[in-house]
Amino acid sequence: MMKGIAGVSFNEFRELKRQCFLSLFVGAVVLFLAVGTFAFAGSLKENFAKNYAQYGATTFYVVPDDINAFLKANEIADYIAVHASGVTSGESIVFKNGDKEFCADSPERGFGGAAYYFKDYLHPDFKKENFSGGKGWTELDNVTENGYYNIFLGDIIAEAIGASSGDIITVEYFGDEAYGFSAAVRVKDIFVRDGDVMPCFVMPLNYCLELYNEYNSVYQAKEIVLNYFATFLNRADLFYKHKTLEAAGVHPIEFLGGFGFYQMFDGVQAAVILAALLINALAFIVISNIINVILLTRQKFIAKLKMIGASAAYISDVYFLILFAVITAAFGAAYLASFLFKGVFEEIGKVLFFENYVINIYWYVPVALYGFLLLLMSFGYIFFKKKIAKTAPVDLLRIK
Amino acid sequence: MIELKNIAKRYNDFYALKNINLTVKQGEFFAIVGNSGSGKSTLLNMIGLIDEPTEGEVLYHGRSITSFSDTQKAVFRNKTIGFVFQAFHLEPSYSVFKNTELPLIIRGVDKRIRKKMVESALESVGLLSKIKNKADTLSGGEKQRVAIARALIGDPEIILADEPCGNLDTKNSEAVMKILSDINIGGKTVIMVTHNREHSAEIGRYIELADGEIVHDERYSGGQL
């Protein structure tokens, strides 16, 4: 008794083609937005992680004049790296590589060269092509071994200490009596810039903390460290890294007042969840409307089908086959469109977030939405079937 | 063959049918007559299971069919009953062929067999030449003949005709009545609702309804009222 559904469905599809194509279009647009939004937001997270992983997943910018950010950095970071563009009078930095040594006394004395390191990762800002004023850096060597540091050196320093990959360079800083530290770093990559002055030093966090203890005032410590070094640069100049982020259960970005990637990401996530709810509601409305359209438009035909011996299940199968085809086609179109518009999403991401923003279109998003809609549709099927079964053919014929 | 026991149809406080007790024998050509609103069509719909009584039951060969499930009713309508309506109830955008074959599609009859059966049914009503025409391009008489072909195609035992000549001119009415009469002569039970007693020339029995009740039940021999 249940054969021939496809043929009747096809005929009914032709009868309802306007409604079907409209539903398909609306459905495809809604689903495209859903797939696109999820891809955009999901990729935001990935791009965020990817970008920040370049200088450590937990290494973040600290806005120099944000005392709270610095205090929090002190609390959770294991060391802090500071770079500056110069050393003032009365200070000196000594770079040692084995028995080779270079002493950078002060800019006034004309020493040239700079160094900067990050453990394991290189911040995008310090890639040679992105480095502010850093044109001319040349990569001397590459070492892939983990645990090495990227080091920027001015050509004078590089030449003086003859650093190469694998070397251990000791950086010692001498300032006022209160200041002073030394750090040993293993060279991963060395970037050299010719003919320019780029003094540099490395400041472990414990030194910052010592400052804090000594002055008995966090604010003073901040003032000393940040103002002293950060004022050499116009941009935000401090980076910190901490190991205990996850253990602490907090994200450091929360402490970076005014530069809230994570707040933004949370906002996007909330928007996505809201969008998902709206999409689901919209999908429900669309499906309900399709069912209503069928009932309203084809009720007399349904009555005729019942009259000549079609059961409620048969009639439901006929129309839900169409609905299934429309929804499937809408998903196909939306998924295809999301690939076609991938570039557009990426451009938006590049403008808004990262220069290398890459969209990942997640297959499981449309699959999940599709599954959800099929679930909705199955509820609709049950509802539709019950309604058809309950309604006598004469009542359907009677409905205006 | 068909027995109606204490059938009533109530809409709130209004009884469209009440206390209907009726037995229809196999092979009868049976007419239900009465004024508008007397409950003729409602009664026919009860017999055809396209409406449900609020009281009573319909028995078919001694078995209650009013308590059937939706699927059982569908199967019953598909195999046992053929409907012919005053308004034809054809699908206007479908061809004559498609309209006629619908009951067979629902029954799951093979396409090739369907084609033969449709052609045979349309030939019996003289419309084989219009097999490809769309239903909405046919005249009223032709539409009704397609509706009859559709009713006959599943070889049902009972034909239920609700004012089949109501929208037809005299010539077409006579043609349709002739077809129905031939169907009856072929052994099928025909139950027809009609206003027009002139049609009763072919009819062996008629009951008259008034205010939802049977007020007259008369059998004829010789086909004359």
mmCIF file with all atom_site columns, N, CA and C in Angstrom, chain B residues 149-207:
data_model
loop_
_atom_site.group_PDB
_atom_site.id
_atom_site.type_symbol
_atom_site.label_atom_id
_atom_site.label_alt_id
_atom_site.label_comp_id
_atom_site.label_asym_id
_atom_site.label_entity_id
_atom_site.label_seq_id
_atom_site.pdbx_PDB_ins_code
_atom_site.Cartn_x
_atom_site.Cartn_y
_atom_site.Cartn_z
_atom_site.occupancy
_atom_site.B_iso_or_equiv
_atom_site.pdbx_formal_charge
_atom_site.auth_seq_id
_atom_site.auth_comp_id
_atom_site.auth_asym_id
_atom_site.auth_atom_id
_atom_site.pdbx_PDB_model_num
ATOM 1   N N  . ALA B 1 149 ? -14.228 6.629  -13.864 1.00 0.00 ? 149 ALA B N  1
ATOM 2   C CA . ALA B 1 149 ? -13.123 5.716  -14.219 1.00 0.00 ? 149 ALA B CA 1
ATOM 3   C C  . ALA B 1 149 ? -12.185 5.534  -13.025 1.00 0.00 ? 149 ALA B C  1
ATOM 4   N N  . ARG B 1 150 ? -11.925 6.639  -12.337 1.00 0.00 ? 150 ARG B N  1
ATOM 5   C CA . ARG B 1 150 ? -11.060 6.551  -11.157 1.00 0.00 ? 150 ARG B CA 1
ATOM 6   C C  . ARG B 1 150 ? -11.709 5.708  -10.060 1.00 0.00 ? 150 ARG B C  1
ATOM 7   N N  . ALA B 1 151 ? -13.032 5.858  -9.941  1.00 0.00 ? 151 ALA B N  1
ATOM 8   C CA . ALA B 1 151 ? -13.742 5.079  -8.924  1.00 0.00 ? 151 ALA B CA 1
ATOM 9   C C  . ALA B 1 151 ? -13.744 3.589  -9.266  1.00 0.00 ? 151 ALA B C  1
ATOM 10  N N  . LEU B 1 152 ? -13.766 3.323  -10.560 1.00 0.00 ? 152 LEU B N  1
ATOM 11  C CA . LEU B 1 152 ? -13.871 1.923  -10.985 1.00 0.00 ? 152 LEU B CA 1
ATOM 12  C C  . LEU B 1 152 ? -12.529 1.209  -11.048 1.00 0.00 ? 152 LEU B C  1
ATOM 13  N N  . ILE B 1 153 ? -11.468 1.971  -11.133 1.00 0.00 ? 153 ILE B N  1
ATOM 14  C CA . ILE B 1 153 ? -10.189 1.375  -11.503 1.00 0.00 ? 153 ILE B CA 1
ATOM 15  C C  . ILE B 1 153 ? -9.678  0.330  -10.518 1.00 0.00 ? 153 ILE B C  1
ATOM 16  N N  . GLY B 1 154 ? -10.027 0.523  -9.278  1.00 0.00 ? 154 GLY B N  1
ATOM 17  C CA . GLY B 1 154 ? -9.559  -0.440 -8.275  1.00 0.00 ? 154 GLY B CA 1
ATOM 18  C C  . GLY B 1 154 ? -10.484 -1.632 -8.127  1.00 0.00 ? 154 GLY B C  1
ATOM 19  N N  . ASP B 1 155 ? -11.458 -1.727 -9.012  1.00 0.00 ? 155 ASP B N  1
ATOM 20  C CA . ASP B 1 155 ? -12.447 -2.802 -8.976  1.00 0.00 ? 155 ASP B CA 1
ATOM 21  C C  . ASP B 1 155 ? -13.105 -2.927 -7.596  1.00 0.00 ? 155 ASP B C  1
ATOM 22  N N  . PRO B 1 156 ? -13.711 -1.837 -7.124  1.00 0.00 ? 156 PRO B N  1
ATOM 23  C CA . PRO B 1 156 ? -14.313 -1.879 -5.789  1.00 0.00 ? 156 PRO B CA 1
ATOM 24  C C  . PRO B 1 156 ? -15.666 -2.600 -5.816  1.00 0.00 ? 156 PRO B C  1
ATOM 25  N N  . GLU B 1 157 ? -16.113 -3.005 -4.651  1.00 0.00 ? 157 GLU B N  1
ATOM 26  C CA . GLU B 1 157 ? -17.421 -3.669 -4.577  1.00 0.00 ? 157 GLU B CA 1
ATOM 27  C C  . GLU B 1 157 ? -18.542 -2.636 -4.551  1.00 0.00 ? 157 GLU B C  1
ATOM 28  N N  . ILE B 1 158 ? -18.215 -1.459 -4.029  1.00 0.00 ? 158 ILE B N  1
ATOM 29  C CA . ILE B 1 158 ? -19.261 -0.450 -3.830  1.00 0.00 ? 158 ILE B CA 1
ATOM 30  C C  . ILE B 1 158 ? -18.867 0.851  -4.528  1.00 0.00 ? 158 ILE B C  1
ATOM 31  N N  . ILE B 1 159 ? -19.832 1.422  -5.240  1.00 0.00 ? 159 ILE B N  1
ATOM 32  C CA . ILE B 1 159 ? -19.623 2.767  -5.804  1.00 0.00 ? 159 ILE B CA 1
ATOM 33  C C  . ILE B 1 159 ? -20.539 3.718  -5.038  1.00 0.00 ? 159 ILE B C  1
ATOM 34  N N  . LEU B 1 160 ? -19.923 4.752  -4.485  1.00 0.00 ? 160 LEU B N  1
ATOM 35  C CA . LEU B 1 160 ? -20.699 5.773  -3.782  1.00 0.00 ? 160 LEU B CA 1
ATOM 36  C C  . LEU B 1 160 ? -20.703 7.027  -4.632  1.00 0.00 ? 160 LEU B C  1
ATOM 37  N N  . ALA B 1 161 ? -21.870 7.449  -5.037  1.00 0.00 ? 161 ALA B N  1
ATOM 38  C CA . ALA B 1 161 ? -21.967 8.607  -5.936  1.00 0.00 ? 161 ALA B CA 1
ATOM 39  C C  . ALA B 1 161 ? -22.812 9.693  -5.261  1.00 0.00 ? 161 ALA B C  1
ATOM 40  N N  . ASP B 1 162 ? -22.169 10.831 -5.029  1.00 0.00 ? 162 ASP B N  1
ATOM 41  C CA . ASP B 1 162 ? -22.859 11.939 -4.355  1.00 0.00 ? 162 ASP B CA 1
ATOM 42  C C  . ASP B 1 162 ? -23.290 12.965 -5.408  1.00 0.00 ? 162 ASP B C  1
ATOM 43  N N  . GLU B 1 163 ? -24.545 12.897 -5.752  1.00 0.00 ? 163 GLU B N  1
ATOM 44  C CA . GLU B 1 163 ? -25.105 13.774 -6.795  1.00 0.00 ? 163 GLU B CA 1
ATOM 45  C C  . GLU B 1 163 ? -24.201 13.834 -8.033  1.00 0.00 ? 163 GLU B C  1
ATOM 46  N N  . PRO B 1 164 ? -23.966 12.724 -8.633  1.00 0.00 ? 164 PRO B N  1
ATOM 47  C CA . PRO B 1 164 ? -23.014 12.681 -9.756  1.00 0.00 ? 164 PRO B CA 1
ATOM 48  C C  . PRO B 1 164 ? -23.461 13.501 -10.959 1.00 0.00 ? 164 PRO B C  1
ATOM 49  N N  . CYS B 1 165 ? -24.776 13.767 -11.037 1.00 0.00 ? 165 CYS B N  1
ATOM 50  C CA . CYS B 1 165 ? -25.257 14.523 -12.196 1.00 0.00 ? 165 CYS B CA 1
ATOM 51  C C  . CYS B 1 165 ? -25.597 15.968 -11.833 1.00 0.00 ? 165 CYS B C  1
ATOM 52  N N  . GLY B 1 166 ? -25.251 16.339 -10.618 1.00 0.00 ? 166 GLY B N  1
ATOM 53  C CA . GLY B 1 166 ? -25.626 17.655 -10.110 1.00 0.00 ? 166 GLY B CA 1
ATOM 54  C C  . GLY B 1 166 ? -25.089 18.814 -10.939 1.00 0.00 ? 166 GLY B C  1
ATOM 55  N N  . ASN B 1 167 ? -23.930 18.615 -11.539 1.00 0.00 ? 167 ASN B N  1
ATOM 56  C CA . ASN B 1 167 ? -23.325 19.702 -12.313 1.00 0.00 ? 167 ASN B CA 1
ATOM 57  C C  . ASN B 1 167 ? -23.394 19.444 -13.813 1.00 0.00 ? 167 ASN B C  1
ATOM 58  N N  . LEU B 1 168 ? -24.213 18.511 -14.205 1.00 0.00 ? 168 LEU B N  1
ATOM 59  C CA . LEU B 1 168 ? -24.207 18.111 -15.617 1.00 0.00 ? 168 LEU B CA 1
ATOM 60  C C  . LEU B 1 168 ? -25.526 18.464 -16.314 1.00 0.00 ? 168 LEU B C  1
ATOM 61  N N  . ASP B 1 169 ? -25.410 18.639 -17.610 1.00 0.00 ? 169 ASP B N  1
ATOM 62  C CA . ASP B 1 169 ? -26.638 18.858 -18.379 1.00 0.00 ? 169 ASP B CA 1
ATOM 63  C C  . ASP B 1 169 ? -27.343 17.512 -18.584 1.00 0.00 ? 169 ASP B C  1
ATOM 64  N N  . THR B 1 170 ? -28.494 17.590 -19.194 1.00 0.00 ? 170 THR B N  1
ATOM 65  C CA . THR B 1 170 ? -29.326 16.387 -19.314 1.00 0.00 ? 170 THR B CA 1
ATOM 66  C C  . THR B 1 170 ? -28.609 15.269 -20.052 1.00 0.00 ? 170 THR B C  1
ATOM 67  N N  . LYS B 1 171 ? -27.986 15.658 -21.152 1.00 0.00 ? 171 LYS B N  1
ATOM 68  C CA . LYS B 1 171 ? -27.332 14.643 -21.981 1.00 0.00 ? 171 LYS B CA 1
ATOM 69  C C  . LYS B 1 171 ? -26.214 13.930 -21.207 1.00 0.00 ? 171 LYS B C  1
ATOM 70  N N  . ASN B 1 172 ? -25.402 14.738 -20.568 1.00 0.00 ? 172 ASN B N  1
ATOM 71  C CA . ASN B 1 172 ? -24.304 14.154 -19.783 1.00 0.00 ? 172 ASN B CA 1
ATOM 72  C C  . ASN B 1 172 ? -24.832 13.381 -18.582 1.00 0.00 ? 172 ASN B C  1
ATOM 73  N N  . SER B 1 173 ? -25.910 13.890 -17.994 1.00 0.00 ? 173 SER B N  1
ATOM 74  C CA . SER B 1 173 ? -26.512 13.188 -16.855 1.00 0.00 ? 173 SER B CA 1
ATOM 75  C C  . SER B 1 173 ? -26.965 11.797 -17.281 1.00 0.00 ? 173 SER B C  1
ATOM 76  N N  . GLU B 1 174 ? -27.595 11.756 -18.415 1.00 0.00 ? 174 GLU B N  1
ATOM 77  C CA . GLU B 1 174 ? -28.074 10.456 -18.899 1.00 0.00 ? 174 GLU B CA 1
ATOM 78  C C  . GLU B 1 174 ? -26.897 9.509  -19.157 1.00 0.00 ? 174 GLU B C  1
ATOM 79  N N  . ALA B 1 175 ? -25.847 10.087 -19.718 1.00 0.00 ? 175 ALA B N  1
ATOM 80  C CA . ALA B 1 175 ? -24.660 9.248  -20.009 1.00 0.00 ? 175 ALA B CA 1
ATOM 81  C C  . ALA B 1 175 ? -24.067 8.705  -18.718 1.00 0.00 ? 175 ALA B C  1
ATOM 82  N N  . VAL B 1 176 ? -23.968 9.574  -17.729 1.00 0.00 ? 176 VAL B N  1
ATOM 83  C CA . VAL B 1 176 ? -23.380 9.149  -16.449 1.00 0.00 ? 176 VAL B CA 1
ATOM 84  C C  . VAL B 1 176 ? -24.270 8.102  -15.783 1.00 0.00 ? 176 VAL B C  1
ATOM 85  N N  . MET B 1 177 ? -25.587 8.341  -15.834 1.00 0.00 ? 177 MET B N  1
ATOM 86  C CA . MET B 1 177 ? -26.496 7.372  -15.213 1.00 0.00 ? 177 MET B CA 1
ATOM 87  C C  . MET B 1 177 ? -26.432 6.025  -15.921 1.00 0.00 ? 177 MET B C  1
ATOM 88  N N  . LYS B 1 178 ? -26.233 6.117  -17.221 1.00 0.00 ? 178 LYS B N  1
ATOM 89  C CA . LYS B 1 178 ? -26.107 4.863  -17.990 1.00 0.00 ? 178 LYS B CA 1
ATOM 90  C C  . LYS B 1 178 ? -24.864 4.089  -17.538 1.00 0.00 ? 178 LYS B C  1
ATOM 91  N N  . ILE B 1 179 ? -23.800 4.832  -17.354 1.00 0.00 ? 179 ILE B N  1
ATOM 92  C CA . ILE B 1 179 ? -22.555 4.176  -16.903 1.00 0.00 ? 179 ILE B CA 1
ATOM 93  C C  . ILE B 1 179 ? -22.754 3.544  -15.524 1.00 0.00 ? 179 ILE B C  1
ATOM 94  N N  . LEU B 1 180 ? -23.376 4.313  -14.637 1.00 0.00 ? 180 LEU B N  1
ATOM 95  C CA . LEU B 1 180 ? -23.596 3.798  -13.276 1.00 0.00 ? 180 LEU B CA 1
ATOM 96  C C  . LEU B 1 180 ? -24.512 2.572  -13.307 1.00 0.00 ? 180 LEU B C  1
ATOM 97  N N  . SER B 1 181 ? -25.492 2.653  -14.184 1.00 0.00 ? 181 SER B N  1
ATOM 98  C CA . SER B 1 181 ? -26.408 1.519  -14.312 1.00 0.00 ? 181 SER B CA 1
ATOM 99  C C  . SER B 1 181 ? -25.660 0.284  -14.815 1.00 0.00 ? 181 SER B C  1
ATOM 100 N N  . ASP B 1 182 ? -24.786 0.515  -15.797 1.00 0.00 ? 182 ASP B N  1
ATOM 101 C CA . ASP B 1 182 ? -23.996 -0.604 -16.319 1.00 0.00 ? 182 ASP B CA 1
ATOM 102 C C  . ASP B 1 182 ? -23.082 -1.189 -15.247 1.00 0.00 ? 182 ASP B C  1
ATOM 103 N N  . ILE B 1 183 ? -22.562 -0.298 -14.443 1.00 0.00 ? 183 ILE B N  1
ATOM 104 C CA . ILE B 1 183 ? -21.691 -0.764 -13.338 1.00 0.00 ? 183 ILE B CA 1
ATOM 105 C C  . ILE B 1 183 ? -22.497 -1.670 -12.410 1.00 0.00 ? 183 ILE B C  1
ATOM 106 N N  . ASN B 1 184 ? -23.697 -1.210 -12.127 1.00 0.00 ? 184 ASN B N  1
ATOM 107 C CA . ASN B 1 184 ? -24.572 -1.985 -11.241 1.00 0.00 ? 184 ASN B CA 1
ATOM 108 C C  . ASN B 1 184 ? -24.929 -3.332 -11.879 1.00 0.00 ? 184 ASN B C  1
ATOM 109 N N  . ILE B 1 185 ? -25.212 -3.279 -13.149 1.00 0.00 ? 185 ILE B N  1
ATOM 110 C CA . ILE B 1 185 ? -25.550 -4.538 -13.853 1.00 0.00 ? 185 ILE B CA 1
ATOM 111 C C  . ILE B 1 185 ? -24.343 -5.481 -13.818 1.00 0.00 ? 185 ILE B C  1
ATOM 112 N N  . GLY B 1 186 ? -23.167 -4.872 -13.846 1.00 0.00 ? 186 GLY B N  1
ATOM 113 C CA . GLY B 1 186 ? -21.927 -5.674 -13.772 1.00 0.00 ? 186 GLY B CA 1
ATOM 114 C C  . GLY B 1 186 ? -21.712 -6.296 -12.402 1.00 0.00 ? 186 GLY B C  1
ATOM 115 N N  . GLY B 1 187 ? -22.594 -6.032 -11.464 1.00 0.00 ? 187 GLY B N  1
ATOM 116 C CA . GLY B 1 187 ? -22.534 -6.715 -10.166 1.00 0.00 ? 187 GLY B CA 1
ATOM 117 C C  . GLY B 1 187 ? -22.106 -5.860 -9.004  1.00 0.00 ? 187 GLY B C  1
ATOM 118 N N  . LYS B 1 188 ? -21.855 -4.592 -9.251  1.00 0.00 ? 188 LYS B N  1
ATOM 119 C CA . LYS B 1 188 ? -21.380 -3.761 -8.141  1.00 0.00 ? 188 LYS B CA 1
ATOM 120 C C  . LYS B 1 188 ? -22.560 -3.069 -7.452  1.00 0.00 ? 188 LYS B C  1
ATOM 121 N N  . THR B 1 189 ? -22.358 -2.841 -6.184  1.00 0.00 ? 189 THR B N  1
ATOM 122 C CA . THR B 1 189 ? -23.366 -2.111 -5.431  1.00 0.00 ? 189 THR B CA 1
ATOM 123 C C  . THR B 1 189 ? -23.160 -0.618 -5.678  1.00 0.00 ? 189 THR B C  1
ATOM 124 N N  . VAL B 1 190 ? -24.232 0.055  -6.044  1.00 0.00 ? 190 VAL B N  1
ATOM 125 C CA . VAL B 1 190 ? -24.136 1.498  -6.299  1.00 0.00 ? 190 VAL B CA 1
ATOM 126 C C  . VAL B 1 190 ? -25.058 2.220  -5.325  1.00 0.00 ? 190 VAL B C  1
ATOM 127 N N  . ILE B 1 191 ? -24.474 3.122  -4.569  1.00 0.00 ? 191 ILE B N  1
ATOM 128 C CA . ILE B 1 191 ? -25.285 3.941  -3.662  1.00 0.00 ? 191 ILE B CA 1
ATOM 129 C C  . ILE B 1 191 ? -25.128 5.379  -4.118  1.00 0.00 ? 191 ILE B C  1
ATOM 130 N N  . MET B 1 192 ? -26.255 5.997  -4.404  1.00 0.00 ? 192 MET B N  1
ATOM 131 C CA . MET B 1 192 ? -26.193 7.323  -5.016  1.00 0.00 ? 192 MET B CA 1
ATOM 132 C C  . MET B 1 192 ? -27.072 8.312  -4.249  1.00 0.00 ? 192 MET B C  1
ATOM 133 N N  . VAL B 1 193 ? -26.507 9.459  -4.023  1.00 0.00 ? 193 VAL B N  1
ATOM 134 C CA . VAL B 1 193 ? -27.292 10.547 -3.458  1.00 0.00 ? 193 VAL B CA 1
ATOM 135 C C  . VAL B 1 193 ? -27.797 11.382 -4.615  1.00 0.00 ? 193 VAL B C  1
ATOM 136 N N  . THR B 1 194 ? -29.083 11.699 -4.615  1.00 0.00 ? 194 THR B N  1
ATOM 137 C CA . THR B 1 194 ? -29.598 12.502 -5.717  1.00 0.00 ? 194 THR B CA 1
ATOM 138 C C  . THR B 1 194 ? -30.784 13.359 -5.278  1.00 0.00 ? 194 THR B C  1
ATOM 139 N N  . HIS B 1 195 ? -30.921 14.499 -5.946  1.00 0.00 ? 195 HIS B N  1
ATOM 140 C CA . HIS B 1 195 ? -32.103 15.323 -5.790  1.00 0.00 ? 195 HIS B CA 1
ATOM 141 C C  . HIS B 1 195 ? -33.167 14.888 -6.787  1.00 0.00 ? 195 HIS B C  1
ATOM 142 N N  . ASN B 1 196 ? -32.663 14.395 -7.873  1.00 0.00 ? 196 ASN B N  1
ATOM 143 C CA . ASN B 1 196 ? -33.496 14.211 -9.048  1.00 0.00 ? 196 ASN B CA 1
ATOM 144 C C  . ASN B 1 196 ? -34.070 12.801 -9.115  1.00 0.00 ? 196 ASN B C  1
ATOM 145 N N  . ARG B 1 197 ? -35.349 12.703 -8.885  1.00 0.00 ? 197 ARG B N  1
ATOM 146 C CA . ARG B 1 197 ? -35.950 11.376 -8.874  1.00 0.00 ? 197 ARG B CA 1
ATOM 147 C C  . ARG B 1 197 ? -36.090 10.774 -10.274 1.00 0.00 ? 197 ARG B C  1
ATOM 148 N N  . GLU B 1 198 ? -35.917 11.626 -11.255 1.00 0.00 ? 198 GLU B N  1
ATOM 149 C CA . GLU B 1 198 ? -35.997 11.082 -12.615 1.00 0.00 ? 198 GLU B CA 1
ATOM 150 C C  . GLU B 1 198 ? -34.906 10.046 -12.856 1.00 0.00 ? 198 GLU B C  1
ATOM 151 N N  . HIS B 1 199 ? -33.790 10.278 -12.188 1.00 0.00 ? 199 HIS B N  1
ATOM 152 C CA . HIS B 1 199 ? -32.696 9.325  -12.344 1.00 0.00 ? 199 HIS B CA 1
ATOM 153 C C  . HIS B 1 199 ? -33.065 7.964  -11.781 1.00 0.00 ? 199 HIS B C  1
ATOM 154 N N  . SER B 1 200 ? -34.084 7.949  -11.003 1.00 0.00 ? 200 SER B N  1
ATOM 155 C CA . SER B 1 200 ? -34.410 6.717  -10.297 1.00 0.00 ? 200 SER B CA 1
ATOM 156 C C  . SER B 1 200 ? -34.944 5.621  -11.198 1.00 0.00 ? 200 SER B C  1
ATOM 157 N N  . ALA B 1 201 ? -35.023 5.935  -12.482 1.00 0.00 ? 201 ALA B N  1
ATOM 158 C CA . ALA B 1 201 ? -35.463 4.902  -13.423 1.00 0.00 ? 201 ALA B CA 1
ATOM 159 C C  . ALA B 1 201 ? -34.570 3.678  -13.356 1.00 0.00 ? 201 ALA B C  1
ATOM 160 N N  . GLU B 1 202 ? -33.257 3.931  -13.121 1.00 0.00 ? 202 GLU B N  1
ATOM 161 C CA . GLU B 1 202 ? -32.325 2.800  -13.077 1.00 0.00 ? 202 GLU B CA 1
ATOM 162 C C  . GLU B 1 202 ? -32.192 2.227  -11.665 1.00 0.00 ? 202 GLU B C  1
ATOM 163 N N  . ILE B 1 203 ? -32.846 2.844  -10.733 1.00 0.00 ? 203 ILE B N  1
ATOM 164 C CA . ILE B 1 203 ? -32.577 2.534  -9.334  1.00 0.00 ? 203 ILE B CA 1
ATOM 165 C C  . ILE B 1 203 ? -33.591 1.535  -8.778  1.00 0.00 ? 203 ILE B C  1
ATOM 166 N N  . GLY B 1 204 ? -33.039 0.594  -7.990  1.00 0.00 ? 204 GLY B N  1
ATOM 167 C CA . GLY B 1 204 ? -33.908 -0.452 -7.466  1.00 0.00 ? 204 GLY B CA 1
ATOM 168 C C  . GLY B 1 204 ? -34.478 -0.124 -6.092  1.00 0.00 ? 204 GLY B C  1
ATOM 169 N N  . ARG B 1 205 ? -33.862 0.833  -5.430  1.00 0.00 ? 205 ARG B N  1
ATOM 170 C CA . ARG B 1 205 ? -34.356 1.148  -4.083  1.00 0.00 ? 205 ARG B CA 1
ATOM 171 C C  . ARG B 1 205 ? -34.010 2.590  -3.765  1.00 0.00 ? 205 ARG B C  1
ATOM 172 N N  . TYR B 1 206 ? -34.858 3.205  -3.050  1.00 0.00 ? 206 TYR B N  1
ATOM 173 C CA . TYR B 1 206 ? -34.483 4.532  -2.580  1.00 0.00 ? 206 TYR B CA 1
ATOM 174 C C  . TYR B 1 206 ? -34.990 4.740  -1.174  1.00 0.00 ? 206 TYR B C  1
ATOM 175 N N  . ILE B 1 207 ? -34.203 5.496  -0.464  1.00 0.00 ? 207 ILE B N  1
ATOM 176 C CA . ILE B 1 207 ? -34.653 5.922  0.863   1.00 0.00 ? 207 ILE B CA 1
ATOM 177 C C  . ILE B 1 207 ? -34.687 7.438  0.848   1.00 0.00 ? 207 ILE B C  1
#
